[in-house]
mmCIF file of C-alpha atoms in Angstrom:
data_model
loop_
_atom_site.group_PDB
_atom_site.id
_atom_site.type_symbol
_atom_site.label_atom_id
_atom_site.label_comp_id
_atom_site.label_asym_id
_atom_site.label_seq_id
_atom_site.Cartn_x
_atom_site.Cartn_y
_atom_site.Cartn_z
ATOM 1 C CA ASN A 1 105.936 102.740 78.941
ATOM 2 C CA ALA A 2 108.155 104.097 81.447
ATOM 3 C CA GLY A 3 105.642 106.603 82.815
ATOM 4 C CA VAL A 4 107.355 108.747 85.878
ATOM 5 C CA THR A 5 110.796 108.055 86.647
ATOM 6 C CA GLN A 6 112.245 109.667 89.712
ATOM 7 C CA THR A 7 115.788 109.226 90.346
ATOM 8 C CA PRO A 8 117.100 108.430 93.251
ATOM 9 C CA LYS A 9 115.316 106.359 95.298
ATOM 10 C CA PHE A 10 117.223 106.940 98.475
ATOM 11 C CA GLN A 11 119.337 109.842 99.615
ATOM 12 C CA VAL A 12 121.098 111.072 102.910
ATOM 13 C CA LEU A 13 122.309 114.416 102.870
ATOM 14 C CA LYS A 14 124.252 116.412 105.114
ATOM 15 C CA THR A 15 122.547 120.295 106.555
ATOM 16 C CA GLY A 16 123.546 123.030 103.842
ATOM 17 C CA GLN A 17 124.324 120.274 101.070
ATOM 18 C CA SER A 18 122.690 120.739 97.804
ATOM 19 C CA MET A 19 121.287 118.304 95.412
ATOM 20 C CA THR A 20 118.666 117.682 92.477
ATOM 21 C CA LEU A 21 115.970 115.139 92.760
ATOM 22 C CA GLN A 22 115.335 114.356 88.902
ATOM 23 C CA CYS A 23 111.963 113.400 87.560
ATOM 24 C CA ALA A 24 111.307 112.517 83.588
ATOM 25 C CA GLN A 25 107.882 111.632 81.925
ATOM 26 C CA ASP A 26 107.383 110.232 78.780
ATOM 27 C CA MET A 27 103.862 110.340 78.378
ATOM 28 C CA ASN A 28 103.875 113.732 76.491
ATOM 29 C CA HIS A 29 102.269 115.367 79.875
ATOM 30 C CA GLU A 30 101.727 119.036 80.070
ATOM 31 C CA TYR A 31 101.514 119.499 83.733
ATOM 32 C CA MET A 32 104.096 118.223 86.521
ATOM 33 C CA SER A 33 104.435 118.905 89.865
ATOM 34 C CA TRP A 34 106.325 117.846 92.952
ATOM 35 C CA TYR A 35 104.936 116.703 96.669
ATOM 36 C CA ARG A 36 106.208 116.169 99.591
ATOM 37 C CA GLN A 37 104.857 113.519 102.293
ATOM 38 C CA ASP A 38 105.324 113.901 105.954
ATOM 39 C CA PRO A 39 103.670 111.410 108.396
ATOM 40 C CA GLY A 40 100.462 112.509 109.382
ATOM 41 C CA MET A 41 100.403 115.084 106.958
ATOM 42 C CA GLY A 42 99.293 113.572 103.362
ATOM 43 C CA LEU A 43 101.261 115.146 100.505
ATOM 44 C CA ARG A 44 101.550 118.822 99.845
ATOM 45 C CA LEU A 45 102.474 120.406 96.766
ATOM 46 C CA ILE A 46 105.656 122.045 96.437
ATOM 47 C CA HIS A 47 105.916 123.604 92.747
ATOM 48 C CA TYR A 48 104.079 122.793 89.728
ATOM 49 C CA SER A 49 104.480 123.273 85.976
ATOM 50 C CA VAL A 50 101.908 123.770 83.136
ATOM 51 C CA GLY A 51 104.355 123.319 80.326
ATOM 52 C CA ALA A 52 107.773 123.639 79.527
ATOM 53 C CA GLY A 53 109.091 127.127 80.692
ATOM 54 C CA ILE A 54 106.323 127.841 83.057
ATOM 55 C CA THR A 55 106.606 126.877 86.926
ATOM 56 C CA ASP A 56 104.831 128.187 89.680
ATOM 57 C CA GLN A 57 104.623 127.802 93.935
ATOM 58 C CA GLY A 58 102.824 125.334 95.881
ATOM 59 C CA GLU A 59 101.953 124.952 99.272
ATOM 60 C CA VAL A 60 105.258 124.807 100.649
ATOM 61 C CA PRO A 61 107.736 125.942 98.262
ATOM 62 C CA ASN A 62 110.563 127.388 100.312
ATOM 63 C CA GLY A 63 114.214 125.951 100.235
ATOM 64 C CA TYR A 64 113.279 124.376 96.673
ATOM 65 C CA ASN A 65 113.448 125.641 93.042
ATOM 66 C CA VAL A 66 112.716 124.280 89.812
ATOM 67 C CA SER A 67 112.438 124.914 86.182
ATOM 68 C CA ARG A 68 110.898 123.222 83.407
ATOM 69 C CA SER A 69 113.250 123.613 80.135
ATOM 70 C CA THR A 70 111.731 120.700 78.453
ATOM 71 C CA THR A 71 108.114 118.875 78.051
ATOM 72 C CA GLU A 72 109.807 115.644 79.730
ATOM 73 C CA ASP A 73 111.877 116.813 82.897
ATOM 74 C CA PHE A 74 111.102 118.900 85.583
ATOM 75 C CA PRO A 75 113.841 118.665 88.340
ATOM 76 C CA LEU A 76 113.561 119.663 92.088
ATOM 77 C CA ARG A 77 116.901 121.649 93.629
ATOM 78 C CA LEU A 78 117.530 121.752 97.288
ATOM 79 C CA LEU A 79 119.957 124.873 97.206
ATOM 80 C CA SER A 80 121.067 123.970 100.910
ATOM 81 C CA ALA A 81 119.415 121.284 102.698
ATOM 82 C CA ALA A 82 117.748 121.425 105.993
ATOM 83 C CA PRO A 83 116.560 118.559 108.379
ATOM 84 C CA SER A 84 112.904 120.232 108.079
ATOM 85 C CA GLN A 85 113.278 118.807 104.146
ATOM 86 C CA THR A 86 113.726 115.303 105.280
ATOM 87 C CA SER A 87 110.538 113.423 103.617
ATOM 88 C CA VAL A 88 109.457 111.246 100.977
ATOM 89 C CA TYR A 89 109.386 113.317 97.693
ATOM 90 C CA PHE A 90 107.012 112.330 94.716
ATOM 91 C CA CYS A 91 106.783 113.547 90.991
ATOM 92 C CA ALA A 92 103.149 113.675 89.283
ATOM 93 C CA SER A 93 102.055 114.329 86.016
ATOM 94 C CA SER A 94 99.213 114.434 83.490
ATOM 95 C CA TYR A 95 97.681 115.860 80.536
ATOM 96 C CA ARG A 96 96.555 119.675 81.384
ATOM 97 C CA THR A 97 93.131 119.336 79.816
ATOM 98 C CA ARG A 98 90.506 117.482 81.445
ATOM 99 C CA GLN A 99 89.261 114.239 80.026
ATOM 100 C CA ALA A 100 87.005 111.357 81.429
ATOM 101 C CA ASN A 101 89.591 108.849 81.608
ATOM 102 C CA GLU A 102 92.253 111.704 82.857
ATOM 103 C CA LYS A 103 94.531 110.870 85.857
ATOM 104 C CA LEU A 104 97.412 111.902 87.740
ATOM 105 C CA PHE A 105 100.490 109.475 87.197
ATOM 106 C CA PHE A 106 102.819 109.002 90.230
ATOM 107 C CA GLY A 107 106.477 108.665 90.575
ATOM 108 C CA SER A 108 107.591 106.071 92.906
ATOM 109 C CA GLY A 109 109.091 108.344 95.125
ATOM 110 C CA THR A 110 112.364 109.369 96.683
ATOM 111 C CA GLN A 111 113.329 109.083 100.409
ATOM 112 C CA LEU A 112 115.512 112.050 101.918
ATOM 113 C CA SER A 113 116.949 112.373 104.636
ATOM 114 C CA VAL A 114 118.834 115.482 105.842
ATOM 115 C CA LEU A 115 121.272 115.066 109.041
ATOM 116 C CA ALA B 1 91.846 127.423 100.149
ATOM 117 C CA GLN B 2 90.535 123.857 100.094
ATOM 118 C CA THR B 3 91.098 121.601 102.932
ATOM 119 C CA VAL B 4 90.716 117.771 103.227
ATOM 120 C CA THR B 5 90.253 116.012 106.808
ATOM 121 C CA GLN B 6 90.474 112.570 107.449
ATOM 122 C CA SER B 7 89.046 112.351 110.921
ATOM 123 C CA GLN B 8 90.538 108.453 111.336
ATOM 124 C CA PRO B 9 94.315 108.250 111.394
ATOM 125 C CA GLU B 10 93.874 104.097 111.589
ATOM 126 C CA MET B 11 91.242 101.665 111.302
ATOM 127 C CA SER B 12 90.803 98.126 111.244
ATOM 128 C CA VAL B 13 89.006 95.443 109.702
ATOM 129 C CA GLN B 14 88.433 91.834 109.697
ATOM 130 C CA GLU B 15 89.260 89.908 106.256
ATOM 131 C CA ALA B 16 86.083 89.368 104.255
ATOM 132 C CA GLU B 17 84.333 92.327 106.500
ATOM 133 C CA THR B 18 83.350 95.896 105.254
ATOM 134 C CA VAL B 19 85.137 99.015 106.425
ATOM 135 C CA THR B 20 84.504 102.604 105.842
ATOM 136 C CA LEU B 21 86.583 105.398 105.669
ATOM 137 C CA SER B 22 85.928 108.984 106.287
ATOM 138 C CA CYS B 23 86.906 112.042 104.306
ATOM 139 C CA THR B 24 85.391 115.792 104.574
ATOM 140 C CA TYR B 25 86.387 118.886 102.646
ATOM 141 C CA ASP B 26 85.953 122.302 102.489
ATOM 142 C CA THR B 27 85.544 124.125 99.074
ATOM 143 C CA SER B 28 83.319 127.078 97.940
ATOM 144 C CA GLU B 29 83.529 125.903 94.117
ATOM 145 C CA SER B 30 80.666 123.628 92.748
ATOM 146 C CA ASP B 31 83.103 122.086 90.200
ATOM 147 C CA TYR B 32 85.650 119.849 91.478
ATOM 148 C CA TYR B 33 86.951 115.865 91.557
ATOM 149 C CA LEU B 34 87.410 113.792 94.476
ATOM 150 C CA PHE B 35 90.004 110.757 94.617
ATOM 151 C CA TRP B 36 90.702 108.360 96.884
ATOM 152 C CA TYR B 37 94.285 106.503 96.446
ATOM 153 C CA LYS B 38 96.055 103.704 98.252
ATOM 154 C CA GLN B 39 99.573 103.747 99.045
ATOM 155 C CA PRO B 40 101.154 100.295 100.006
ATOM 156 C CA PRO B 41 104.133 99.825 101.917
ATOM 157 C CA SER B 42 105.810 99.887 98.458
ATOM 158 C CA ARG B 43 105.237 103.680 98.579
ATOM 159 C CA GLN B 44 103.312 103.478 95.257
ATOM 160 C CA MET B 45 100.326 105.930 95.030
ATOM 161 C CA ILE B 46 97.359 104.073 93.550
ATOM 162 C CA LEU B 47 94.484 105.508 92.173
ATOM 163 C CA VAL B 48 91.307 103.965 93.894
ATOM 164 C CA ILE B 49 88.347 105.320 92.708
ATOM 165 C CA ARG B 50 87.460 109.043 91.420
ATOM 166 C CA GLN B 51 84.174 111.241 91.746
ATOM 167 C CA GLU B 52 82.726 113.934 89.780
ATOM 168 C CA ALA B 53 81.279 116.476 91.570
ATOM 169 C CA TYR B 54 78.556 117.153 89.226
ATOM 170 C CA LYS B 55 77.484 113.451 89.052
ATOM 171 C CA GLN B 56 75.184 112.353 91.718
ATOM 172 C CA GLN B 57 75.843 108.745 91.461
ATOM 173 C CA ASN B 58 78.487 107.297 93.607
ATOM 174 C CA ALA B 59 81.226 106.255 91.816
ATOM 175 C CA THR B 60 81.829 101.982 92.343
ATOM 176 C CA GLU B 61 84.887 100.234 90.928
ATOM 177 C CA ASN B 62 84.322 96.435 92.188
ATOM 178 C CA ARG B 63 85.042 95.986 96.131
ATOM 179 C CA PHE B 64 85.270 100.066 96.226
ATOM 180 C CA SER B 65 82.559 102.174 96.612
ATOM 181 C CA VAL B 66 81.605 106.025 97.368
ATOM 182 C CA ASN B 67 79.166 107.790 99.619
ATOM 183 C CA PHE B 68 79.283 111.289 98.379
ATOM 184 C CA GLN B 69 77.341 113.987 99.922
ATOM 185 C CA LYS B 70 78.046 117.301 98.245
ATOM 186 C CA ALA B 71 75.949 119.469 100.783
ATOM 187 C CA ALA B 72 77.540 117.442 103.335
ATOM 188 C CA LYS B 73 81.050 117.799 101.897
ATOM 189 C CA SER B 74 81.650 114.398 102.495
ATOM 190 C CA PHE B 75 83.433 111.449 100.591
ATOM 191 C CA SER B 76 83.642 108.502 102.437
ATOM 192 C CA LEU B 77 85.300 105.147 101.044
ATOM 193 C CA LYS B 78 83.800 101.724 101.627
ATOM 194 C CA ILE B 79 85.601 98.485 101.183
ATOM 195 C CA SER B 80 83.338 95.181 100.733
ATOM 196 C CA ASP B 81 85.049 91.672 101.618
ATOM 197 C CA SER B 82 88.325 93.491 102.775
ATOM 198 C CA GLN B 83 91.376 91.356 101.615
ATOM 199 C CA LEU B 84 94.586 91.190 102.940
ATOM 200 C CA GLY B 85 95.893 93.034 100.229
ATOM 201 C CA ASP B 86 93.660 96.135 100.972
ATOM 202 C CA ALA B 87 96.035 96.778 104.234
ATOM 203 C CA ALA B 88 97.565 100.506 103.422
ATOM 204 C CA MET B 89 97.291 104.037 103.808
ATOM 205 C CA TYR B 90 94.198 105.421 102.003
ATOM 206 C CA PHE B 91 94.277 109.044 101.258
ATOM 207 C CA CYS B 92 91.339 111.153 100.407
ATOM 208 C CA ALA B 93 92.305 114.168 97.815
ATOM 209 C CA TYR B 94 90.259 117.189 96.367
ATOM 210 C CA GLN B 95 90.909 118.737 92.866
ATOM 211 C CA LEU B 96 89.555 121.825 91.112
ATOM 212 C CA THR B 97 88.077 120.838 87.829
ATOM 213 C CA ALA B 98 89.728 123.354 86.158
ATOM 214 C CA GLY B 99 93.646 122.496 87.352
ATOM 215 C CA ASN B 100 95.292 120.006 88.247
ATOM 216 C CA MET B 101 96.775 120.170 91.649
ATOM 217 C CA LEU B 102 95.550 117.816 94.261
ATOM 218 C CA THR B 103 94.803 118.760 98.271
ATOM 219 C CA PHE B 104 95.181 115.453 100.042
ATOM 220 C CA GLY B 105 94.015 114.742 103.678
ATOM 221 C CA GLY B 106 96.310 113.482 106.369
ATOM 222 C CA GLY B 107 95.424 109.803 105.490
ATOM 223 C CA THR B 108 94.029 106.823 107.049
ATOM 224 C CA ARG B 109 96.286 103.804 107.722
ATOM 225 C CA LEU B 110 94.063 100.311 107.218
ATOM 226 C CA MET B 111 95.036 97.506 108.837
ATOM 227 C CA VAL B 112 93.038 94.416 107.820
ATOM 228 C CA LYS B 113 92.999 91.314 110.372
ATOM 229 C CA PRO B 114 93.071 87.338 109.080
#
């Protein structure tokens, strides 16, 4: 199984540019989410989705858009990149129901630099 | 809102010794999960151990164990017989049982000295 696949692994943008971070999972997980990781602050939730067609905001949603047209994909869009969005971005997914062995699966992260 | 605090930005331990990483959290809920994640330089998030709040017994996974004090809202990680491969960032995280969202602490960088 591929698990959670994020692309690209690295990206450099100029201020004001737009881009989409891709996330795909092949485990039929209902729940998908995006986190950003800044030094000394751990991971913070940007947006999440509990199923196709359903999205909601997390702790730090400003400057980001998401959509969930399929169960497999959950792209994160930066419409006008700002230096404050320089960070490492993680996509994560899991089953929505609580099971004894359920866990959150993480992608390998995207290092984004905005100049 | 729930908060998770890791008060030790950095810790170091001698190889084969034992180290304890601290974590406290704040919540008004009674049913939740707590986790420790390891993040090596590869950036991969690796689940180390998980504790269900309704269980009084502390979770153990090989050399990793936790000390879960629900009343004190404390959740520390003990690593026994430390190995060079244990060197990494360690994150404590909280999750409501009814939801999937994780709230992370700021992390502790663990260095292992040979």
